[in-house]
Coordinates of C-alpha atoms (C1' of nucleotides) in Angstrom, one line a residue:
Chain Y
X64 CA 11.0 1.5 -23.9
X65 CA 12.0 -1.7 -26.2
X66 CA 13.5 0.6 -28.4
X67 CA 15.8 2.9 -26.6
X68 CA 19.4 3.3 -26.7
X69 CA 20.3 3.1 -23.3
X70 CA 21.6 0.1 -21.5
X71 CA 20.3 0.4 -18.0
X72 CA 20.1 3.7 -17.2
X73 CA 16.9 3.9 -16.1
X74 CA 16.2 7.3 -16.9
X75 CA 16.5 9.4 -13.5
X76 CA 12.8 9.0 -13.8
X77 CA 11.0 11.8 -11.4
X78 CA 9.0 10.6 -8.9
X79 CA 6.0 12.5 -7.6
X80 CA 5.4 13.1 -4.0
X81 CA 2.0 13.7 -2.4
X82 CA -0.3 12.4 -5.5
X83 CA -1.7 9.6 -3.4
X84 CA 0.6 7.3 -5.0
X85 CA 2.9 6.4 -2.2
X86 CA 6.5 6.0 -3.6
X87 CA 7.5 2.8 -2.8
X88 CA 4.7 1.7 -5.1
X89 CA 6.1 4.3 -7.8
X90 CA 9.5 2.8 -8.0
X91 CA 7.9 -1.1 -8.0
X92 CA 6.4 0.4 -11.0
X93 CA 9.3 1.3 -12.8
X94 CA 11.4 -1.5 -11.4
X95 CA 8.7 -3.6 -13.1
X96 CA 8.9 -1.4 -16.4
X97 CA 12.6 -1.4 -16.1
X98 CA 13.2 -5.1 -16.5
X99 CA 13.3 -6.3 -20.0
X100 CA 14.6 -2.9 -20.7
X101 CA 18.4 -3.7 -19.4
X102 CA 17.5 -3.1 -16.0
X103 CA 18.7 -6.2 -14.9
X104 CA 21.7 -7.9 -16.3
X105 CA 21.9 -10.9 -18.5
X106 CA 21.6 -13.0 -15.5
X107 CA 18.6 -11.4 -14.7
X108 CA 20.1 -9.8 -11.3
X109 CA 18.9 -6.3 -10.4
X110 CA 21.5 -3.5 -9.0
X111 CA 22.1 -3.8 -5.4
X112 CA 19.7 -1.6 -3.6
X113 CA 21.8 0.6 -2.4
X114 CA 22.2 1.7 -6.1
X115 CA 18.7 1.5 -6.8
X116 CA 18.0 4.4 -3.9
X117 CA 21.1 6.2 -5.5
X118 CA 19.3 6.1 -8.4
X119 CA 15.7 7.3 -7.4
X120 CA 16.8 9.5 -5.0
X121 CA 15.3 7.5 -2.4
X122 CA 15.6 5.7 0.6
X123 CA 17.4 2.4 0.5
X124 CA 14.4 1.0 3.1
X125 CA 11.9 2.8 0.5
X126 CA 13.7 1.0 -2.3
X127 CA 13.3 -2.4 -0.1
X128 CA 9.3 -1.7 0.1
X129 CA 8.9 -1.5 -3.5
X130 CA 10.8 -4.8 -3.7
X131 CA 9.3 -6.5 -0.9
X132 CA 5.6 -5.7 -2.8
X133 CA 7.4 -7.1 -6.1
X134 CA 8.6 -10.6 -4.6
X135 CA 5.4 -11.0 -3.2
X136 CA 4.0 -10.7 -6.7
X137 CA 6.2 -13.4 -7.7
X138 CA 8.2 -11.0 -10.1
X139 CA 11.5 -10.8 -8.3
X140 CA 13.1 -13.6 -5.4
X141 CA 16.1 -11.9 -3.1
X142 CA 18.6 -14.0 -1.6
X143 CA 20.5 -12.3 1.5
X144 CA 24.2 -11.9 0.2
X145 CA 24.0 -12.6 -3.2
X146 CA 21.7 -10.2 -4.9
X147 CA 18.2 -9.7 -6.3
X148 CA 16.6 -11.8 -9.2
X149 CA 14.3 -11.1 -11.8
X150 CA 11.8 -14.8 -12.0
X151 CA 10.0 -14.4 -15.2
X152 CA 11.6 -12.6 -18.1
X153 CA 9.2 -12.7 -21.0
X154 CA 6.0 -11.3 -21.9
X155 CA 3.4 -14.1 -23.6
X156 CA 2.2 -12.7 -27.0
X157 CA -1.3 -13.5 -27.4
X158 CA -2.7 -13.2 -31.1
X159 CA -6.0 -10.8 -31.8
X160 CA -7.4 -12.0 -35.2
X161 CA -9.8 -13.5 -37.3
X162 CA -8.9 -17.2 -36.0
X163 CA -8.0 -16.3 -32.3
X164 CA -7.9 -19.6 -30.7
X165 CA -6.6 -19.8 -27.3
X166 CA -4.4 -22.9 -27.0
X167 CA -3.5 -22.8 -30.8
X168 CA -2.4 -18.9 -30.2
X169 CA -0.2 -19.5 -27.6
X170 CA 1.4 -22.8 -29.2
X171 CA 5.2 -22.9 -28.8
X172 CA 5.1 -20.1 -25.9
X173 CA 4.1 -22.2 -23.1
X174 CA 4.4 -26.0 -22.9
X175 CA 1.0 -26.7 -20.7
X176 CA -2.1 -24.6 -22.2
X177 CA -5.5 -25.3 -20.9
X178 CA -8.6 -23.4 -20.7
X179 CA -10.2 -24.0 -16.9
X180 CA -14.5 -23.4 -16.8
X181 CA -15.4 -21.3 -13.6
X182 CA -18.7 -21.2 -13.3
X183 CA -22.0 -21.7 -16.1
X184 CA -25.8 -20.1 -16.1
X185 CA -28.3 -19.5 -18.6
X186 CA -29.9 -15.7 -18.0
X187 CA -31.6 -13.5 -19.9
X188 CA -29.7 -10.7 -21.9
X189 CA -28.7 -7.6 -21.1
X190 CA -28.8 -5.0 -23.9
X191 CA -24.5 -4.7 -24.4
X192 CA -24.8 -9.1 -24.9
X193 CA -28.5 -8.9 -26.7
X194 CA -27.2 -6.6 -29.4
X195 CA -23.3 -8.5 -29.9
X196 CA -25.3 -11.8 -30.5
X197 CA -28.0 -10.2 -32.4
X198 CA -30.9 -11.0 -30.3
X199 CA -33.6 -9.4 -28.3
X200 CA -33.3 -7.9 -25.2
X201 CA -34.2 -10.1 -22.6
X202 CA -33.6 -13.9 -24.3
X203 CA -31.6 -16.0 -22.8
X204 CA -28.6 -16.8 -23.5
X205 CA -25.7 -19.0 -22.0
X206 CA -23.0 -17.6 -19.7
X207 CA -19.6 -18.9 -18.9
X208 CA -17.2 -17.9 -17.1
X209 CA -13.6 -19.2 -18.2
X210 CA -9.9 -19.0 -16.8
X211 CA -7.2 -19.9 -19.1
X212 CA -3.8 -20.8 -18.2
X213 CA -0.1 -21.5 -19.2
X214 CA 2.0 -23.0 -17.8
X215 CA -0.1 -23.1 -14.6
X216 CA -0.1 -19.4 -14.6
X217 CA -3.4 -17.5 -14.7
X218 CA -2.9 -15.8 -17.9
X219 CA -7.0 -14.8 -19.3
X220 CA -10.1 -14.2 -17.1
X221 CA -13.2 -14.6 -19.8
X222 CA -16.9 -14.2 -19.8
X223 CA -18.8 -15.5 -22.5
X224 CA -22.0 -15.6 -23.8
X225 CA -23.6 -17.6 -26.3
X226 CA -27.4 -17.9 -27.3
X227 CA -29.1 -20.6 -25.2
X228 CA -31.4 -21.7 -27.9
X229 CA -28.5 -22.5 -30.4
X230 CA -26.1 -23.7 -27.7
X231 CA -28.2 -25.5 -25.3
X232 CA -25.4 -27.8 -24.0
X233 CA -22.2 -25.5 -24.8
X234 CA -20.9 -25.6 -20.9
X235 CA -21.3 -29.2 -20.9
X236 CA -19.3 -29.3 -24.1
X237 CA -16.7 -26.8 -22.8
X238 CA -16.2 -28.7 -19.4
X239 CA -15.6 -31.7 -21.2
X240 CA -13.4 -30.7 -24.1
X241 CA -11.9 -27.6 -22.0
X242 CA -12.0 -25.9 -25.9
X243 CA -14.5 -24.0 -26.9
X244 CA -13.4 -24.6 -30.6
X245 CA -14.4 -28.2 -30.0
X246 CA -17.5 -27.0 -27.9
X247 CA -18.7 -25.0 -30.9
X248 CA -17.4 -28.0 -33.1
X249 CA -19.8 -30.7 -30.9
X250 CA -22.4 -27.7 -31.4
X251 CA -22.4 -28.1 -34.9
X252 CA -20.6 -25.2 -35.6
X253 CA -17.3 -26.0 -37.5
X254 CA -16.3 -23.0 -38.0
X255 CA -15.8 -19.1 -36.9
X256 CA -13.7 -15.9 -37.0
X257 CA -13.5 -13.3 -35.3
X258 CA -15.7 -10.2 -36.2
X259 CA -14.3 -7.2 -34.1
X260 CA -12.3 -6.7 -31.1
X261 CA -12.1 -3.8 -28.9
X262 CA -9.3 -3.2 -26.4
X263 CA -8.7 -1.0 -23.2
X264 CA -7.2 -1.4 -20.7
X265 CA -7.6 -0.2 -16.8
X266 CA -6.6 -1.3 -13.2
X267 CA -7.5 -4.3 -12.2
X268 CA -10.5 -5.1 -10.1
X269 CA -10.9 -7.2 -7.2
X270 CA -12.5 -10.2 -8.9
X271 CA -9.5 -9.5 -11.7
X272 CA -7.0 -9.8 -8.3
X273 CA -8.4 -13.3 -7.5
X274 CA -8.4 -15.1 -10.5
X275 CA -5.7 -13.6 -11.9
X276 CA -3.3 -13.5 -9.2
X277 CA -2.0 -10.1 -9.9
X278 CA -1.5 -7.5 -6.7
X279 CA -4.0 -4.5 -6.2
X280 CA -2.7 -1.8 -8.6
X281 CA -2.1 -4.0 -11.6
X282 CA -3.3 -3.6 -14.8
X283 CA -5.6 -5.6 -17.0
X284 CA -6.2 -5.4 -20.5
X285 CA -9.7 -6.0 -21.6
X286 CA -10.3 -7.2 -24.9
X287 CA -14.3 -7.1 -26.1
X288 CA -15.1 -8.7 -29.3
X289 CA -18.1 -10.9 -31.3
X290 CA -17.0 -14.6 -33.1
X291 CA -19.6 -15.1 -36.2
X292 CA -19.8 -18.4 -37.7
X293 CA -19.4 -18.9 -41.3
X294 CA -22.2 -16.7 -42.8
X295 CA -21.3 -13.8 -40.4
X296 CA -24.1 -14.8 -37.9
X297 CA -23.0 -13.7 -34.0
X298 CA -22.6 -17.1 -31.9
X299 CA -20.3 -15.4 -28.9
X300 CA -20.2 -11.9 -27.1
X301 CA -16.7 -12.2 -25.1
X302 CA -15.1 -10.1 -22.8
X303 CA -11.6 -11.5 -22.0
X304 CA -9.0 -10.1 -19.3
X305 CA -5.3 -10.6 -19.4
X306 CA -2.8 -9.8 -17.0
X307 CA -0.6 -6.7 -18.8
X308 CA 2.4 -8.3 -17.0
X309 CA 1.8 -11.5 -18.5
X310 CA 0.8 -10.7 -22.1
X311 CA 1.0 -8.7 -25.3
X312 CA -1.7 -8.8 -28.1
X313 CA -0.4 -9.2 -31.3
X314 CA -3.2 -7.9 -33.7
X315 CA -2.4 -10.7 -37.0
X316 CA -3.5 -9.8 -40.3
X317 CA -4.6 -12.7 -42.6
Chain W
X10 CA -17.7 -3.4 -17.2
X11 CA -19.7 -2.7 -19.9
X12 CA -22.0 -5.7 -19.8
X13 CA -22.8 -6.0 -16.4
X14 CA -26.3 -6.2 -15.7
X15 CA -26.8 -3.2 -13.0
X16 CA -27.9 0.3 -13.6
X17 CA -25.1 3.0 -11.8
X18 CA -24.6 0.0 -9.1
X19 CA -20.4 -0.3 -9.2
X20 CA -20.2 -3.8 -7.3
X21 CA -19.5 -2.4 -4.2
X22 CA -15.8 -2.8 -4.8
X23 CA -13.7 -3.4 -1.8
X24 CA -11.2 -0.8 -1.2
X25 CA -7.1 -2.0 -0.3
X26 CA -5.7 -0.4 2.3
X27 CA -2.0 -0.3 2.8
X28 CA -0.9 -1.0 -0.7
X29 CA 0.6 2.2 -1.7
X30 CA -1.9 3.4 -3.1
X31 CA -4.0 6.1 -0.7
X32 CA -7.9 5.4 -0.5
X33 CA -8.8 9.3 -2.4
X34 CA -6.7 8.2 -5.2
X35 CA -8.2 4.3 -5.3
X36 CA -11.8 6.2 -4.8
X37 CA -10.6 8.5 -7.9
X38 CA -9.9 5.7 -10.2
X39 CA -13.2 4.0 -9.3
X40 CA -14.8 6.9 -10.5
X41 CA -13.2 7.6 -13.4
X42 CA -13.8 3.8 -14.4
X43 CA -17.5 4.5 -13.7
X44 CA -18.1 7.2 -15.4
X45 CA -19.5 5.3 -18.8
X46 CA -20.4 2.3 -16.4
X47 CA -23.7 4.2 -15.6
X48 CA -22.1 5.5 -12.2
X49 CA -23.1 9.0 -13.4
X50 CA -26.8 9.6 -14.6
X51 CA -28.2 10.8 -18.4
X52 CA -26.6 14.3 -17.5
X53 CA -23.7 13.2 -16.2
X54 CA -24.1 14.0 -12.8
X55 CA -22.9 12.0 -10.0
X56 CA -24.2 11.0 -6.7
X57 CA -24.2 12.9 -3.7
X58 CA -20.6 12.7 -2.0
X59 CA -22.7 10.9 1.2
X60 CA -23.9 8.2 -1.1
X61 CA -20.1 8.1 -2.3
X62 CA -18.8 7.6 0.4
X63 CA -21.2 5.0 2.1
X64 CA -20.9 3.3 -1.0
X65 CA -17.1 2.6 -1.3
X66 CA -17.5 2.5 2.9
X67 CA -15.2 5.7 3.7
X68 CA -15.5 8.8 5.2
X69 CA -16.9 11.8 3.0
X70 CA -14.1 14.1 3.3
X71 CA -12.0 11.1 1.7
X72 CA -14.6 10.9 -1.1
X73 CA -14.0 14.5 -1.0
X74 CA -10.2 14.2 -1.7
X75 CA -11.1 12.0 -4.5
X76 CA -13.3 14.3 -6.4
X77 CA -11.0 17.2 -5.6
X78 CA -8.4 15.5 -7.6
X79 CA -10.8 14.7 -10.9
X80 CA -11.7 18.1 -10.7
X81 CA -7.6 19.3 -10.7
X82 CA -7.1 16.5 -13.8
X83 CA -10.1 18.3 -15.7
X84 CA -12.5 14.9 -15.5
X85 CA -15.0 16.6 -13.5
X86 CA -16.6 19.7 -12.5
X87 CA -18.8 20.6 -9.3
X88 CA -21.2 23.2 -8.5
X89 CA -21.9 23.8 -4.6
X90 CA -25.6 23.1 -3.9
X91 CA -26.0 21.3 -7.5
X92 CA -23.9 18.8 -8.0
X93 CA -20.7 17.3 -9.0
X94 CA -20.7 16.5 -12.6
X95 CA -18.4 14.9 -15.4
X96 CA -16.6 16.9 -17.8
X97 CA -15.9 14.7 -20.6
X98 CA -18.1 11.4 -20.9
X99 CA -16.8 9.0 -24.0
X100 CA -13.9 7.4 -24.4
X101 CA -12.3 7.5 -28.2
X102 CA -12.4 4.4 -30.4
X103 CA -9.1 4.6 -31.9
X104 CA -9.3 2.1 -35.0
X105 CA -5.6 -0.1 -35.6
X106 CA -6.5 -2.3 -38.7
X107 CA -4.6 -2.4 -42.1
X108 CA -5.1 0.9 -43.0
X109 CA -4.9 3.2 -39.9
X110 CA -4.2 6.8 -40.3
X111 CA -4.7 9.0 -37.5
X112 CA -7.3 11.5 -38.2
X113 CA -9.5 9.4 -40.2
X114 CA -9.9 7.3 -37.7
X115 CA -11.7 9.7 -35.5
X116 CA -13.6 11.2 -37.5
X117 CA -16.9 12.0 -36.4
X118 CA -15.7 11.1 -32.7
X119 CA -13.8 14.9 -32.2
X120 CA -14.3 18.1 -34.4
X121 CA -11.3 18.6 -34.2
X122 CA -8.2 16.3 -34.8
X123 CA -4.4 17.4 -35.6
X124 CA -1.0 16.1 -34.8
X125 CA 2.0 17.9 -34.0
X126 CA 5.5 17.3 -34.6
X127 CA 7.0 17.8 -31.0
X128 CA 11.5 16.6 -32.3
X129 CA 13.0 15.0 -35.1
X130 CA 16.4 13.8 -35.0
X131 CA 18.9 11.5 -37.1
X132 CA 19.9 8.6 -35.5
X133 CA 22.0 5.5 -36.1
X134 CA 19.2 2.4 -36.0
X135 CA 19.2 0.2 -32.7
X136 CA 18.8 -3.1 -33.0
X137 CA 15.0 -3.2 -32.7
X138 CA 14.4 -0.5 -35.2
X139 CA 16.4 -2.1 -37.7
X140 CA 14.9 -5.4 -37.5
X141 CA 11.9 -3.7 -37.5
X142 CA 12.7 -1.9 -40.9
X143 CA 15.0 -4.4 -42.4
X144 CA 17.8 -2.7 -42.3
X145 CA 21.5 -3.0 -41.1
X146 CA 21.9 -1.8 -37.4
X147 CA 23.5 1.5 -37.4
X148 CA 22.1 2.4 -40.1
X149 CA 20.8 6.0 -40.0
X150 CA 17.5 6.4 -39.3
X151 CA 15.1 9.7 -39.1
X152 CA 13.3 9.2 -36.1
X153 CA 10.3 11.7 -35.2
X154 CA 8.5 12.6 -31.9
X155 CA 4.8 13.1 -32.4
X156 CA 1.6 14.1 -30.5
X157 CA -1.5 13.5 -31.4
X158 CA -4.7 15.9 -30.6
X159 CA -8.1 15.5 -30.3
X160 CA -10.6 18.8 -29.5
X161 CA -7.0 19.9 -27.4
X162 CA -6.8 16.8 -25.7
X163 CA -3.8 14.9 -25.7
X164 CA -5.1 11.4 -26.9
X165 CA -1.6 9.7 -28.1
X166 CA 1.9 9.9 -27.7
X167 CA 4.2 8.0 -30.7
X168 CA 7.9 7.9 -31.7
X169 CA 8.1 6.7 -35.4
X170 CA 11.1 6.0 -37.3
X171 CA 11.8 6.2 -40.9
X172 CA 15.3 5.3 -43.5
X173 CA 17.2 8.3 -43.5
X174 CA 17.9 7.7 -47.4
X175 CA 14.5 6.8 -48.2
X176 CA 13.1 9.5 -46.3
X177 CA 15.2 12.2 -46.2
X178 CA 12.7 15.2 -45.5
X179 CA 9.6 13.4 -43.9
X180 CA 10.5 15.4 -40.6
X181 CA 9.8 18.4 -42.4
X182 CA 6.5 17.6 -44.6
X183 CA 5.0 16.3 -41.3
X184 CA 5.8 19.8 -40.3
X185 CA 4.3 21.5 -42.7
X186 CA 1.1 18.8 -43.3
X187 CA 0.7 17.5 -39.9
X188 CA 0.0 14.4 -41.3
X189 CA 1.9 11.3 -42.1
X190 CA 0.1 10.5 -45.1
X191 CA 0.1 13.7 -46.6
X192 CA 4.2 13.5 -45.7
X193 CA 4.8 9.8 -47.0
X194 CA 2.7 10.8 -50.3
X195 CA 5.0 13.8 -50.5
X196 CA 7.9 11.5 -50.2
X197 CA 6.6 9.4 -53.1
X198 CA 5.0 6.9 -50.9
X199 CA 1.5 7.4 -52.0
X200 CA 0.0 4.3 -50.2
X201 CA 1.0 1.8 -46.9
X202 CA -0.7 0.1 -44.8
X203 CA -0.2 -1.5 -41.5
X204 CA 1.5 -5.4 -41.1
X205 CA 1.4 -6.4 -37.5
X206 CA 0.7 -4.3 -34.3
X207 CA 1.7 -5.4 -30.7
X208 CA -0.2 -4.0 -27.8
X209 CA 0.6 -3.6 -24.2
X210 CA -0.3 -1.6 -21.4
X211 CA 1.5 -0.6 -18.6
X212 CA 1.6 2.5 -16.2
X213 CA 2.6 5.7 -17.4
X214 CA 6.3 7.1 -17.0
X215 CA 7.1 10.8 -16.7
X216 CA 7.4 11.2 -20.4
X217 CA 3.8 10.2 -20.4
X218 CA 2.9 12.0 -17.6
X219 CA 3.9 15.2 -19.0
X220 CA 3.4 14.7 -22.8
X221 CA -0.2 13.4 -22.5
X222 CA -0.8 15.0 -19.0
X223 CA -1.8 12.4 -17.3
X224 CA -1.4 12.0 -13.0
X225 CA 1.0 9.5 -12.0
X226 CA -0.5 5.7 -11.3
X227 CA -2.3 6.3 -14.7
X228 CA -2.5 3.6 -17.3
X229 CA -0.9 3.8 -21.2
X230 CA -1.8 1.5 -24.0
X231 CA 1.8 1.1 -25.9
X232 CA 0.9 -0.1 -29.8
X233 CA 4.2 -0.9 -31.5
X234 CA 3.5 -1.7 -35.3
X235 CA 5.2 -1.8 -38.8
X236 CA 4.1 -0.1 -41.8
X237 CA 4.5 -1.7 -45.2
X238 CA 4.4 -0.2 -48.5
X239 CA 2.4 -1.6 -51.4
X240 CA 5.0 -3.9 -52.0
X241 CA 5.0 -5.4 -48.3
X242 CA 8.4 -3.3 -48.0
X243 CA 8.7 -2.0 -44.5
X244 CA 8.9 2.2 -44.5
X245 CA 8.0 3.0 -40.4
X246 CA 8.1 1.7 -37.7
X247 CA 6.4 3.3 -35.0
X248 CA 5.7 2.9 -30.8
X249 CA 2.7 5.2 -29.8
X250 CA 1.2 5.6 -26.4
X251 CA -2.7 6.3 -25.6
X252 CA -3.9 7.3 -22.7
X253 CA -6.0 4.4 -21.5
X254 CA -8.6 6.6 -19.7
X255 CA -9.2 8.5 -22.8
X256 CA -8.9 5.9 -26.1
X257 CA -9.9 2.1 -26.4
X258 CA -8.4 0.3 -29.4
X259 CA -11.0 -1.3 -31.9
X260 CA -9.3 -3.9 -34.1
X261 CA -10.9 -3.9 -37.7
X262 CA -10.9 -6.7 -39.8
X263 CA -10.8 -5.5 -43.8
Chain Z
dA123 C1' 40.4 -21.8 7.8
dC124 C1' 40.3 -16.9 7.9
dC125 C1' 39.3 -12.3 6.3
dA126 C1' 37.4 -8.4 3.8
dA127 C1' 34.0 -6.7 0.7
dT128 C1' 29.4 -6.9 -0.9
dT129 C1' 24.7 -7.4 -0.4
dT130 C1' 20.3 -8.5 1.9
dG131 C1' 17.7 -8.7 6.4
dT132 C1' 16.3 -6.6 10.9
dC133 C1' 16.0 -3.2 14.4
dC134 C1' 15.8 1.3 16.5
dG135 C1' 13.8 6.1 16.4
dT136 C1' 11.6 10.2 14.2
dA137 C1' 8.8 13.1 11.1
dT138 C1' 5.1 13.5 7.8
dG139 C1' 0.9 12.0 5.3
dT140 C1' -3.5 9.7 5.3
dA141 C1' -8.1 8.5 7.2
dT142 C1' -11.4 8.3 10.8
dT143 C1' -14.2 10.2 14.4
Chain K
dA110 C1' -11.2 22.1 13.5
dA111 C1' -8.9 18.9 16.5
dA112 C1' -7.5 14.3 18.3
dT113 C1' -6.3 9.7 17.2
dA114 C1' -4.4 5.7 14.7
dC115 C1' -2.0 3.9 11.1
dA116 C1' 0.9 4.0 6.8
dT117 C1' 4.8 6.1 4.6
dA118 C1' 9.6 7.8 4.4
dC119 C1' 13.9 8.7 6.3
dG120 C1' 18.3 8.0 8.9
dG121 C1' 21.6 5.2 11.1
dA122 C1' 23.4 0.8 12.9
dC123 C1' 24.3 -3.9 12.9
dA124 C1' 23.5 -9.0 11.9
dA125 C1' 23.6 -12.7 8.4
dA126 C1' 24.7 -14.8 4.1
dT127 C1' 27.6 -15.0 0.0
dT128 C1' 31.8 -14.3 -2.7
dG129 C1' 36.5 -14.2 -3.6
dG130 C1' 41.2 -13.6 -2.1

DNA sequence: ACCAATTTGTCCGTATGTATT
DNA sequence: AAATACATACGGACAAATTGG
């Protein structure tokens, strides 16, 4: 899309009929995909939607479903008269690497970052978190569950756990500090990278929905991954959502 | 998903009704999301389409609906009197480090692994490719269409471009090696590696649709990277599109 | 102040698709 | 397989707000 010649044509894109996909819900979709990609004009106003049925060969009332779902959203506001308006234009660009920090990652982005803790419990291990951090199955180990915002917009849903032997008092630490470099830091552990990330990405779920803020339908990228502290010994299993309509990863070398 | 604690128990995930998106084809993607989440057992058969269905809280001929699509998209199979079993059970771990090239990163996850040159064209450089490869815009650029295979299966979808004087006949090596490598070593570009990667996800458009056959509502994982030659020059610049059901992206340090 | 054009908002009715029983 | 309820999609008509002459 970001690289295409085309300045707002919007592709005549074929829209499928009888998939269980109803179409109003299709053409939110590319509406959505369609801004940032010259879909709306400088001023961030979308083409009357009368045009926009031209376009998809639609219904202008269909057209007015797919934007009704979109407002609600928060994407786009409509004023009676004057037009329709795109509300947020860019993407946040959230760095995968070695030093991911949260608040240091999005620095410059968004003026107010902060990292919000859910909820905290110590359980014992499942096999997926006993073999990220290394331990047995069955140990218990710390989890928290983390929101992290910017601008006062939900941007990652997080779970993390650490091992409850080594990080006794880590939500403590995190509810104070709302870091969990400085958490890890009160731990006694100065320092850590990241080991390996995995990243898919699927619809999200209901308890994605509610903390995120996002509408049935949307997406969620889900990024998996183990932090190791300075001899390469696993101190966090995480498994972070973002909000696809929110955020890019940038994978960083160095 | 994949560290939750239960064995096949797919947190009774409330269904949405009225939001575009019919209950078979919600039911559909809750399946297809447990499949690897323990939904199906050790020989990948599912449950009963009763328990289905009085597990998502619908009627079984909706169930039914759902299934009947999975089986039309090739993800599962059913027998009458046996069963209803899954087709296809692992997702691919496609690797995007420093030094990703396509086959070799999936070794050992398909027997067999190809990619096929689907259009190449000349072009003059937008103003995203030539950022992207440091070059004037309007430059002319070679820019090729690719797909990439794995056991048959569709697993990525990519548009690369490449200088047009510094890479006059990569359209046809690729052709003739079916590999980029092979047709950048051919080009005198015997080594590159990768210097940043973006990734997003979003839902699939038509192109996707039909290129990686995927059903509409589907999810795509867009990675848009550069590739640098040994002496940090940029030579490609590339957008590629996985099919989020099939691939996950691993991000490897080294 | 007025008018015309443009654009969104609301209402009617009808046909088809989806989901349940 | 059939009857029912609701969501989706269409078509047309008009009201309400904004803009610019």
């Amino acid at each position: 899309m970001t690289a295409r010649a085309g300045r707002g044509s919007l592709s005549k894109s074929a829209l499928h009929r009888g998939v269980g996909v109803a179409l109003w819900r299709q053409i939110g979709d590319e509406i959505r995909r369609g801004i940032g990609a010259g879909l709306a004009d400088e001023n961030g106003r979308l083409p009357p939607e009368a045009e926009l049925a031209a376009r998809f060969g639609v219904n202008r009332h269909t057209v007015r479903a797919a934007i009704a779902a979109l407002i609600h959203e928060g994407v786009l506001r409509s004023e009676q008269g004057r037009g329709t308006y795109v509300r947020r234009q860019k993407r946040l660009t959230y760095p995968i690497g070695t030093r991911t920090r949260f608040s240091a990652g999005l620095e410059g982005q968004a003026r107010d970052r902060q990292v919000e803790l859910l909820d905290h419990m110590k359980e014992p291990a499942n096999a997926v978190v006993a073999a990220a951090l290394g331990l047995g199955a069955g140990v218990d180990v710390i989890r928290l569950e983390m929101l992290g915002l910017a601008d006062g917009v939900p941007i990652s849903r997080s779970t993390s756990w650490f091992s409850a032997t080594l990080f006794p008092d880590i939500a403590g630490y995190v509810a104070r500090t709302h870091s969990i470099t400085e958490a890890l830091a009160l731990s006694g552990t100065r320092d850590y990278r990241r080991a390996s990330t995995t990243i898919e990405a699927r619809h999200a779920d209901d308890t994605d929905t509610r903390d995120l803020r996002l509408s049935p339908g949307a997406i969620v990228l889900v990024a998996r991954g183990v932090n190791v502290d300075g001899n390469g010994k696993p101190i966090q299993y995480s498994q972070t959502r973002f909000s696809a309509d929110r955020v890019e990863l940038t994978v960083s070398p160095a």
